[in-house]
Amino acid sequence: MKEQLKRLKQEFQTALEQAGDSKTLEELKVAYLGKKGRLSGLMAELKSIPPQDKAAAGKGINDLKQSLQAGLEAKTKAFAQAEQARALDAEWIDVTLNPADRGLGAFHPVSLIQRRLEGLFTAMGFQILDGPHIETEHYNFEALNIPAHHPARDMQDTFYFTDGHLLRTQTSTIQIRGMEYLKPPLRIIASGKVFRCERADASHDSCFHQIEGMMVDEDISVAHLIYFMKTMLTEIFEKEVKVRLRPGYFPFVEPGFELEISCLICDGKGCSVCKRVGWLELLGCGMVHPSVLRSGGIDPQRYSGFAFGVGLDRLAMMKYAISDIRELHNGGLGFMRDFTLPADLAFRR
Ligand code: PHE
């Protein structure tokens, strides 16, 4: 019996030393100390031992049992400690430190352009106005010289509510609101989201941003319009840009123009961006139509004015060479990080 106990102890020691995880420990426990384990086997053998040896053998088995239990416990504890150390190591945080590089917040490229233009125009005596996204047909169309059923409505299809309201298709609505609110002479700019029933692609989205400008005074002419447009574009692109006006149809201006700039990529020589013509269509503008002035309660005999509307997204895309408008709208932080910060710095003076 003694021999048996000794061998069992040795076997157990070797197995215990080799055990690499707590699952193996569990298996050892079952194999040695379990109901049908090796020790129970020895206990059963006690029966066949001569009475005078029984007490010593029983004690031997008990001692062995205790020593096995102690060995298992020690190793189980060691495993738990190692596991805890590993976890502490991996999940370690220094609560006295500032959060690791959360990054400085920065303005979205569209906001950068908007703020820069607001700064420029307010410096030139313009007032910043705002208007609602949800509009009436009156402000979005009728007062802007686009009566119901006029084909020009098709140029700007939008989303209608069942009660006759709609999502504004252009910031030109604020021309009317501005004229109602201010008496001439007036200089206003207004920017914000506009909506159109548009299939999204690289240069279209159903929601985008515009900035609108309007100046009404006595003797305002196309020369004023050109001056302010050139000033605006030089501010944005930070260099002298060549512009040209081509006739363009917008029911609320007469004459109306499409303003084009000489391509900034090829300097007007012709490249794939400007489709080899050297010029890029950038914005709509013109002299405010007399009936629009009248809608705003202003006498067209005495006053004249110019107005323009330009896509802020379009300007941001040109300034930062962004080829897909959806990048500006999908909230992807990776894309924003690529250039928002340098752009922000570039805009700080
Ligand atoms: N509202 C026009 C558009 O969205 C742009 C525009 C504004 C044209 C003002 C002329 C004058 O296309």
Short mmCIF file of C-alpha atoms and ligand atoms in Angstrom, two decimals, residues 156 170 172 175 196 210 212 250 252-253 284-285 307-309, ligand 1:
data_model
loop_
_atom_site.label_atom_id
_atom_site.label_comp_id
_atom_site.label_asym_id
_atom_site.label_seq_id
_atom_site.Cartn_x
_atom_site.Cartn_y
_atom_site.Cartn_z
CA GLN A 156 -36.36 72.13 -58.93
CA GLN A 170 -33.24 77.13 -52.78
CA SER A 172 -33.79 82.37 -52.70
CA GLN A 175 -34.76 87.12 -50.78
CA ARG A 196 -34.34 68.53 -54.10
CA GLN A 210 -26.44 77.17 -50.58
CA GLU A 212 -27.72 83.44 -51.16
CA PHE A 250 -33.84 81.81 -63.46
CA PHE A 252 -36.53 85.60 -60.46
CA VAL A 253 -33.76 87.49 -62.24
CA GLY A 284 -26.55 81.52 -60.73
CA CYS A 285 -27.04 85.25 -60.45
CA ALA A 307 -29.00 88.43 -56.34
CA PHE A 308 -26.89 85.32 -56.47
CA GLY A 309 -27.05 81.79 -55.14
N1 PHE B 1 -31.74 79.86 -56.65
C1 PHE B 1 -30.97 79.53 -57.82
C2 PHE B 1 -30.70 78.04 -57.81
O1 PHE B 1 -30.83 77.42 -56.79
C3 PHE B 1 -29.68 80.28 -57.89
C4 PHE B 1 -29.89 81.75 -58.08
C5 PHE B 1 -30.01 82.59 -56.99
C6 PHE B 1 -29.95 82.29 -59.35
C7 PHE B 1 -30.17 83.95 -57.17
C8 PHE B 1 -30.11 83.64 -59.54
C9 PHE B 1 -30.22 84.45 -58.44
O2 PHE B 1 -30.37 77.45 -58.82
#
